[in-house]
Short mmCIF file of C-alpha atoms and ligand atoms in Angstrom, two decimals:
data_model
loop_
_atom_site.label_atom_id
_atom_site.label_comp_id
_atom_site.label_asym_id
_atom_site.label_seq_id
_atom_site.Cartn_x
_atom_site.Cartn_y
_atom_site.Cartn_z
CA UNK A 284 39.67 25.14 7.44
CA UNK A 285 42.03 23.72 10.07
CA UNK A 286 44.03 20.70 8.83
CA UNK A 287 42.92 18.79 11.94
CA UNK A 288 39.36 19.07 10.62
CA UNK A 289 40.29 16.74 7.73
CA UNK A 290 41.13 13.89 10.10
CA UNK A 291 38.56 11.12 9.36
CA UNK A 292 37.75 10.66 13.06
CA UNK A 293 37.07 14.39 13.44
CA UNK A 294 34.98 14.42 10.25
CA UNK A 295 32.96 11.43 11.46
CA UNK A 296 32.39 13.07 14.82
CA UNK A 297 31.24 16.31 13.17
CA UNK A 298 28.92 14.40 10.82
CA UNK A 299 27.35 12.51 13.70
CA UNK A 300 26.92 15.66 15.77
CA UNK A 301 25.27 17.22 12.68
CA UNK A 302 22.99 14.17 12.43
CA UNK A 303 22.01 14.60 16.06
CA UNK A 304 20.51 17.99 15.13
CA UNK A 305 18.89 16.91 11.84
CA UNK A 306 15.14 16.53 12.32
CA UNK A 307 14.34 14.89 8.95
CA UNK A 308 17.02 12.27 9.52
CA UNK A 309 15.61 11.74 12.96
CA UNK A 310 12.19 10.91 11.45
CA UNK A 311 13.75 8.44 8.97
CA UNK A 312 15.66 6.64 11.70
CA UNK A 313 12.71 6.64 14.09
CA UNK A 314 10.48 5.15 11.40
CA UNK A 315 12.91 2.34 10.44
CA UNK A 316 11.31 -0.88 11.68
CA UNK A 317 14.50 -2.09 13.29
CA UNK A 318 15.33 1.15 15.10
CA UNK A 319 13.46 0.10 18.18
CA UNK A 320 15.55 -3.04 18.67
CA UNK A 321 18.86 -1.39 17.86
CA UNK A 322 18.14 1.63 20.00
CA UNK A 323 17.22 -0.64 22.90
CA UNK A 324 20.88 -1.53 23.33
CA UNK A 325 21.76 2.05 24.35
CA UNK A 326 18.44 3.54 25.44
CA UNK A 327 15.96 2.24 28.01
CA UNK A 328 12.98 3.02 25.77
CA UNK A 329 10.56 5.89 25.34
CA UNK A 330 7.90 5.36 28.01
CA UNK A 331 7.94 4.81 31.78
CA UNK A 332 6.86 1.23 31.15
CA UNK A 333 9.79 0.66 28.76
CA UNK A 334 12.32 1.88 31.30
CA UNK A 335 10.74 -0.11 34.13
CA UNK A 336 11.20 -3.24 32.02
CA UNK A 337 14.81 -2.30 31.16
CA UNK A 338 15.63 -1.62 34.84
CA UNK A 339 14.04 -4.90 35.95
CA UNK A 340 16.16 -6.82 33.45
CA UNK A 341 19.35 -5.18 34.77
CA UNK A 342 18.43 -5.71 38.42
CA UNK A 343 17.75 -9.38 37.66
CA UNK A 344 21.40 -9.67 36.61
CA UNK A 345 22.68 -8.13 39.89
CA UNK A 346 23.25 -4.68 38.41
CA UNK A 347 22.13 -1.44 40.03
CA UNK A 348 20.57 1.28 37.89
CA UNK A 349 20.41 5.06 37.60
CA UNK A 350 17.76 6.40 35.22
CA UNK A 351 18.00 9.63 33.24
CA UNK A 352 14.87 11.10 31.67
CA UNK A 353 16.29 12.63 28.49
CA UNK A 354 15.70 16.31 27.81
CA UNK A 355 18.60 18.75 28.13
CA UNK A 356 18.68 22.51 27.56
CA UNK A 357 15.10 23.29 28.45
CA UNK A 358 14.12 26.67 27.00
CA UNK A 359 10.65 26.92 28.45
CA UNK A 360 9.38 26.58 32.05
CA UNK A 361 6.58 24.21 30.96
CA UNK A 362 9.17 21.78 29.59
CA UNK A 363 11.08 21.93 32.87
CA UNK A 364 7.85 21.14 34.74
CA UNK A 365 7.13 18.30 32.34
CA UNK A 366 10.57 16.82 33.08
CA UNK A 367 10.05 17.24 36.84
CA UNK A 368 6.65 15.53 36.66
CA UNK A 369 8.07 12.69 34.57
CA UNK A 370 10.67 11.99 37.27
CA UNK A 371 8.10 12.17 40.08
CA UNK A 372 5.80 9.78 38.25
CA UNK A 373 8.69 7.44 37.43
CA UNK A 374 9.87 7.32 41.06
CA UNK A 375 6.36 6.35 42.18
CA UNK A 376 6.22 3.55 39.60
CA UNK A 377 9.69 2.30 40.53
CA UNK A 378 8.70 2.18 44.21
CA UNK A 379 5.47 0.29 43.38
CA UNK A 380 7.53 -2.20 41.39
CA UNK A 381 9.79 -2.75 44.43
CA UNK A 382 12.89 -1.45 42.61
CA UNK A 383 13.91 1.44 44.85
CA UNK A 384 14.81 -0.27 48.16
CA UNK A 385 18.44 0.47 49.14
CA UNK A 386 18.67 2.69 46.06
CA UNK A 387 18.83 -0.36 43.78
CA UNK A 388 17.36 1.92 41.14
CA UNK A 389 17.93 5.68 41.54
CA UNK A 390 17.69 8.65 39.16
CA UNK A 391 20.17 11.04 37.53
CA UNK A 392 19.14 14.62 36.71
CA UNK A 393 20.43 17.36 34.46
CA UNK A 394 19.70 20.78 35.93
CA UNK A 395 19.50 22.21 32.38
CA UNK A 396 16.48 19.96 31.80
CA UNK A 397 14.91 21.37 34.96
CA UNK A 398 15.24 25.00 33.89
CA UNK A 399 18.78 26.07 34.88
CA UNK A 400 19.21 28.04 31.64
CA UNK A 401 15.90 29.95 31.93
CA UNK A 402 17.36 33.42 32.41
CA UNK A 403 18.08 35.07 35.75
CA UNK A 404 15.74 32.85 37.76
CA UNK A 405 16.89 29.68 36.02
CA UNK A 406 18.94 28.30 38.87
CA UNK A 407 16.17 28.90 41.41
CA UNK A 408 13.63 27.23 39.09
CA UNK A 409 15.93 24.23 38.62
CA UNK A 410 16.49 24.02 42.39
CA UNK A 411 12.74 23.98 43.10
CA UNK A 412 12.13 21.31 40.46
CA UNK A 413 15.04 19.26 41.82
CA UNK A 414 13.57 19.58 45.32
CA UNK A 415 10.29 18.05 44.14
CA UNK A 416 12.21 15.14 42.64
CA UNK A 417 14.29 14.66 45.81
CA UNK A 418 11.08 14.56 47.89
CA UNK A 419 9.69 11.87 45.59
CA UNK A 420 12.99 9.96 45.79
CA UNK A 421 12.94 10.16 49.61
CA UNK A 422 9.37 8.79 49.63
CA UNK A 423 10.47 6.00 47.33
CA UNK A 424 13.50 5.20 49.52
CA UNK A 425 16.10 5.97 46.88
CA UNK A 426 18.67 8.59 45.87
CA UNK A 427 19.28 11.25 43.23
CA UNK A 428 22.51 12.19 41.43
CA UNK A 429 23.00 15.57 39.72
CA UNK A 430 24.75 15.08 36.38
CA UNK A 431 27.44 17.65 35.59
CA UNK A 432 27.18 19.68 32.39
CA UNK A 433 29.59 22.14 30.75
CA UNK A 434 32.04 24.16 32.87
CA UNK A 435 29.94 27.34 32.84
CA UNK A 436 27.44 25.52 35.09
CA UNK A 437 29.83 23.79 37.53
CA UNK A 438 29.62 26.37 40.33
CA UNK A 439 25.84 26.72 39.97
CA UNK A 440 25.38 22.95 40.06
CA UNK A 441 27.57 22.60 43.15
CA UNK A 442 25.59 25.37 44.86
CA UNK A 443 22.33 23.50 44.09
CA UNK A 444 24.00 20.37 45.49
CA UNK A 445 24.82 22.15 48.76
CA UNK A 446 21.22 23.38 49.08
CA UNK A 447 19.70 19.98 48.38
CA UNK A 448 22.10 18.20 50.73
CA UNK A 449 20.84 20.27 53.67
CA UNK A 450 17.60 18.28 53.45
CA UNK A 451 18.80 15.15 51.64
CA UNK A 452 22.47 14.44 52.40
CA UNK A 453 22.39 11.48 49.99
CA UNK A 454 22.14 13.67 46.88
CA UNK A 455 25.12 12.81 44.67
CA UNK A 456 27.18 14.97 42.32
CA UNK A 457 29.46 14.42 39.34
CA UNK A 458 32.99 15.74 38.88
CA UNK A 459 34.85 15.67 35.56
CA UNK A 460 38.56 14.87 35.54
CA UNK A 461 39.19 16.96 32.39
CA UNK A 462 38.67 20.18 34.37
CA UNK A 463 41.75 21.63 36.12
CA UNK A 464 39.60 22.51 39.13
CA UNK A 465 38.36 18.98 39.78
CA UNK A 466 41.15 17.73 42.05
CA UNK A 467 40.33 20.54 44.48
CA UNK A 468 36.58 19.87 44.12
CA UNK A 469 37.28 16.23 45.03
CA UNK A 470 39.11 17.34 48.18
CA UNK A 471 36.23 19.65 49.12
CA UNK A 472 33.55 17.04 48.46
CA UNK A 473 35.25 13.91 49.85
CA UNK A 474 33.32 14.19 53.10
CA UNK A 475 31.48 11.59 55.20
CA UNK A 476 28.85 9.79 53.11
CA UNK A 477 29.26 12.16 50.15
CA UNK A 478 28.28 10.38 46.90
CA UNK A 479 30.59 11.58 44.13
CA UNK A 480 30.62 10.22 40.60
CA UNK A 481 33.97 10.78 38.94
CA UNK A 482 34.06 10.70 35.12
CA UNK A 483 36.35 12.06 32.40
CA UNK A 484 33.79 14.59 31.12
CA UNK A 485 31.91 14.70 27.86
CA UNK A 486 31.62 18.37 26.78
CA UNK A 487 34.02 20.21 24.46
CA UNK A 488 35.87 22.50 26.85
CA UNK A 489 38.51 25.19 26.14
CA UNK A 490 42.10 24.83 27.27
CA UNK A 491 41.65 27.72 29.67
CA UNK A 492 39.66 25.36 31.92
CA UNK A 493 40.34 21.78 30.82
CA UNK A 494 43.10 19.35 29.89
CA UNK A 495 43.04 18.72 26.13
CA UNK A 496 45.30 15.70 26.07
CA UNK A 497 43.66 12.33 26.82
CA UNK A 498 46.68 11.20 28.87
CA UNK A 499 46.39 14.30 31.09
CA UNK A 500 42.66 13.66 31.59
CA UNK A 501 43.46 10.06 32.61
CA UNK A 502 46.21 11.15 35.01
CA UNK A 503 43.85 13.66 36.58
CA UNK A 504 41.22 10.88 36.89
CA UNK A 505 43.70 8.76 38.86
CA UNK A 506 44.63 11.66 41.18
CA UNK A 507 40.91 12.28 41.80
CA UNK A 508 40.31 8.57 42.41
CA UNK A 509 43.06 8.54 45.07
CA UNK A 510 41.48 11.47 46.89
CA UNK A 511 38.00 9.95 46.76
CA UNK A 512 39.06 6.41 47.69
CA UNK A 513 41.15 7.61 50.65
CA UNK A 514 38.37 9.89 51.90
CA UNK A 515 35.24 9.02 53.91
CA UNK A 516 32.80 9.52 51.03
CA UNK A 517 31.17 7.11 48.56
CA UNK A 518 33.03 7.17 45.21
CA UNK A 519 31.19 6.22 42.00
CA UNK A 520 33.65 5.40 39.22
CA UNK A 521 31.98 6.17 35.90
CA UNK A 522 34.24 4.87 33.15
CA UNK A 523 34.45 2.10 30.57
CA UNK A 524 38.23 2.42 30.52
CA UNK A 525 39.73 -0.95 31.53
CA UNK A 526 42.87 0.69 32.95
CA UNK A 527 40.88 3.03 35.17
CA UNK A 528 38.60 0.24 36.37
CA UNK A 529 41.70 -1.78 37.31
CA UNK A 530 43.33 1.19 39.06
CA UNK A 531 40.11 1.92 40.98
CA UNK A 532 40.04 -1.71 42.18
CA UNK A 533 43.66 -1.51 43.38
CA UNK A 534 43.10 1.84 45.14
CA UNK A 535 39.96 0.56 46.86
CA UNK A 536 41.96 -2.43 48.15
CA UNK A 537 44.77 -0.18 49.32
CA UNK A 538 42.29 2.03 51.17
CA UNK A 539 40.80 -1.15 52.71
CA UNK A 540 37.38 -0.30 51.43
CA UNK A 541 34.52 -2.76 51.76
CA UNK A 542 32.90 -3.78 48.45
CA UNK A 543 29.73 -1.84 49.34
CA UNK A 544 31.57 1.45 50.05
CA UNK A 545 32.00 2.43 46.39
CA UNK A 546 30.56 1.51 43.00
CA UNK A 547 31.39 1.29 39.33
CA UNK A 548 29.09 2.90 36.77
CA UNK A 549 28.80 2.38 33.01
CA UNK A 550 26.34 3.39 30.32
CA UNK A 551 23.63 1.03 29.09
CA UNK A 552 24.91 -1.07 26.19
CA UNK A 553 28.58 -0.26 26.67
CA UNK A 554 30.86 -3.14 27.75
CA UNK A 555 27.92 -5.22 29.05
CA UNK A 556 30.16 -8.28 29.61
CA UNK A 557 32.45 -6.21 31.80
CA UNK A 558 29.41 -4.94 33.72
CA UNK A 559 28.36 -8.53 34.38
CA UNK A 560 31.91 -9.57 35.33
CA UNK A 561 32.20 -6.76 37.89
CA UNK A 562 28.76 -7.52 39.34
CA UNK A 563 29.61 -11.24 39.60
CA UNK A 564 32.89 -10.39 41.37
CA UNK A 565 30.86 -8.85 44.20
CA UNK A 566 31.47 -5.23 43.20
CA UNK A 567 28.58 -2.78 43.07
CA UNK A 568 27.95 -2.05 39.39
CA UNK A 569 25.41 0.58 38.36
CA UNK A 570 24.15 1.07 34.81
CA UNK A 571 23.13 4.54 33.60
CA UNK A 572 19.90 4.14 31.63
CA UNK A 573 18.63 7.09 29.56
CA UNK A 574 15.06 7.00 28.27
CA UNK A 575 12.32 9.23 26.90
CA UNK A 576 11.15 10.92 23.71
CA UNK A 577 14.50 12.66 23.29
CA UNK A 578 16.49 9.45 22.73
CA UNK A 579 17.67 10.37 19.22
CA UNK A 580 20.08 13.21 20.16
CA UNK A 581 21.50 11.10 22.99
CA UNK A 582 22.14 8.16 20.69
CA UNK A 583 23.88 10.26 18.05
CA UNK A 584 26.12 11.92 20.67
CA UNK A 585 27.17 8.47 21.93
CA UNK A 586 27.98 7.46 18.35
CA UNK A 587 30.03 10.65 17.90
CA UNK A 588 31.99 9.83 21.07
CA UNK A 589 32.94 6.40 19.72
CA UNK A 590 32.16 5.89 16.02
CA UNK A 591 32.91 2.14 16.50
CA UNK A 592 29.41 1.94 17.99
CA UNK A 593 28.07 3.16 14.66
CA UNK A 594 28.89 -0.20 12.99
CA UNK A 595 26.54 -1.92 15.37
CA UNK A 596 23.79 0.57 14.63
CA UNK A 597 24.18 0.57 10.83
CA UNK A 598 24.42 -3.25 10.66
CA UNK A 599 21.12 -3.42 12.50
CA UNK A 600 19.47 -0.95 10.13
CA UNK A 601 20.83 -2.69 7.03
CA UNK A 602 20.09 -6.29 7.92
CA UNK A 603 16.75 -6.01 9.59
CA UNK A 604 15.20 -2.80 8.30
C1 FAD B 946 27.54 6.30 34.40
C2 FAD B 946 28.10 7.47 33.66
C3 FAD B 946 27.66 8.74 33.97
C4 FAD B 946 28.22 9.85 33.32
N1 FAD B 946 27.84 11.11 33.69
C5 FAD B 946 28.44 12.18 33.13
C6 FAD B 946 28.18 13.50 33.56
O1 FAD B 946 27.36 13.75 34.46
N2 FAD B 946 28.83 14.53 32.96
C7 FAD B 946 29.77 14.32 31.97
O2 FAD B 946 30.35 15.29 31.48
N3 FAD B 946 30.04 13.07 31.52
C8 FAD B 946 29.40 12.01 32.07
N4 FAD B 946 29.70 10.74 31.63
C9 FAD B 946 30.50 10.57 30.38
C10 FAD B 946 31.98 10.51 30.64
O3 FAD B 946 32.45 11.76 31.08
C11 FAD B 946 32.75 10.09 29.39
O4 FAD B 946 32.51 11.00 28.36
C12 FAD B 946 32.41 8.71 28.88
O5 FAD B 946 32.16 7.83 29.93
C13 FAD B 946 33.59 8.15 28.07
O6 FAD B 946 34.76 8.07 28.88
P1 FAD B 946 35.37 6.68 29.40
O7 FAD B 946 35.92 6.94 30.78
O8 FAD B 946 34.36 5.62 29.36
O9 FAD B 946 36.59 6.39 28.51
P2 FAD B 946 36.99 6.69 26.98
O10 FAD B 946 38.17 7.60 27.04
O11 FAD B 946 35.83 7.05 26.12
O12 FAD B 946 37.46 5.24 26.56
C14 FAD B 946 38.57 4.64 27.21
C15 FAD B 946 38.58 3.16 26.92
O13 FAD B 946 37.37 2.55 27.41
C16 FAD B 946 36.97 1.49 26.54
N5 FAD B 946 35.67 1.83 25.93
C17 FAD B 946 35.07 3.04 25.90
N6 FAD B 946 33.90 2.97 25.25
C18 FAD B 946 33.77 1.70 24.81
C19 FAD B 946 32.80 1.00 24.07
N7 FAD B 946 31.70 1.61 23.58
N8 FAD B 946 32.98 -0.31 23.83
C20 FAD B 946 34.08 -0.94 24.29
N9 FAD B 946 35.06 -0.32 25.00
C21 FAD B 946 34.89 0.96 25.26
C22 FAD B 946 38.04 1.40 25.48
O14 FAD B 946 39.03 0.50 25.91
C23 FAD B 946 38.61 2.82 25.45
O15 FAD B 946 39.90 2.90 24.93
C24 FAD B 946 29.19 9.64 32.29
C25 FAD B 946 29.62 8.35 32.01
C26 FAD B 946 29.10 7.27 32.66
C27 FAD B 946 29.64 5.91 32.34
#
């Protein structure tokens, strides 16, 4: 065993990642009476109706929303179709509820959930499924952003982006500052109207492709921010990091950007007061809202990322279960 593995933070992270794959534990937590309330802080619910209610609540407090139907790593074409149909249905309901005008509420997609990993034809299957969702988004008057997954999929995802943008130039992409390649990707993608979400990146990546040191990831984030803010595109700054939010604000000022020419993005339940502060200051603030049957794995991965969140979860289970 590596000595670093004995570090309590590493042990906690490994335990939580183990919990995310443990089906019996999942059933216990799902059945706990309080789970629903506690989970609501980080997840927009299980059903379309749940997420419509969660989105409405956020919009009522001047926040924009992007919704992710949970379900990564699809191993079967029927599951990919199920995910596609869920998005199409959701977009129709959002439009009916009057939530999609000016992309107030949009959707985020993972190509792996749409079939990208289904063998040789995976990318083509994911592209076709993504096209159906983009058509539904266009009908609803809103936009779509392609989440970015691990580095083995970056080129494929950017090629799907290029294809989709031929018909729907508003399709957005995500770049991760932990990858060495990302500064160049920012230069290539900082074009007129191009919607680019910049984040640190959430997957465990090898040092052959990614910075390992947090300070290097942050420095790369700032270099990427400069490129995006100075370019003619639409930067989306996805971070809860107070320093990066501050730096983004300064760079936007320096580039003489209007408040509606970029946006901040944070995850549901994380730094909600800061979300409200940014929205009240006149900035565009979008909240990423995951929902669906697969909420359990998502929740455990968030806990693993920041075990401090676990206190909130366990307190809820202990005091109200
Ligand atoms: C809207 C959105 C979309 C994303 N999309 C993708 C994607 O497509 N692909 C991908 O790989 N990753 C994605 N991510 C995840 C991202 O890459 C990071 O893993 C995640 O956001 C954590 O990084 P951070 O910038 O928030 O800062 P961290 O390095 O996690 O934290 C920095 C600082 O932020 C503050 N902070 C962080 N979390 C909390 C908290 N829970 N409570 C209070 N303060 C906190 C603390 O001050 C902390 O020191 C997305 C993130 C967001 C917000």
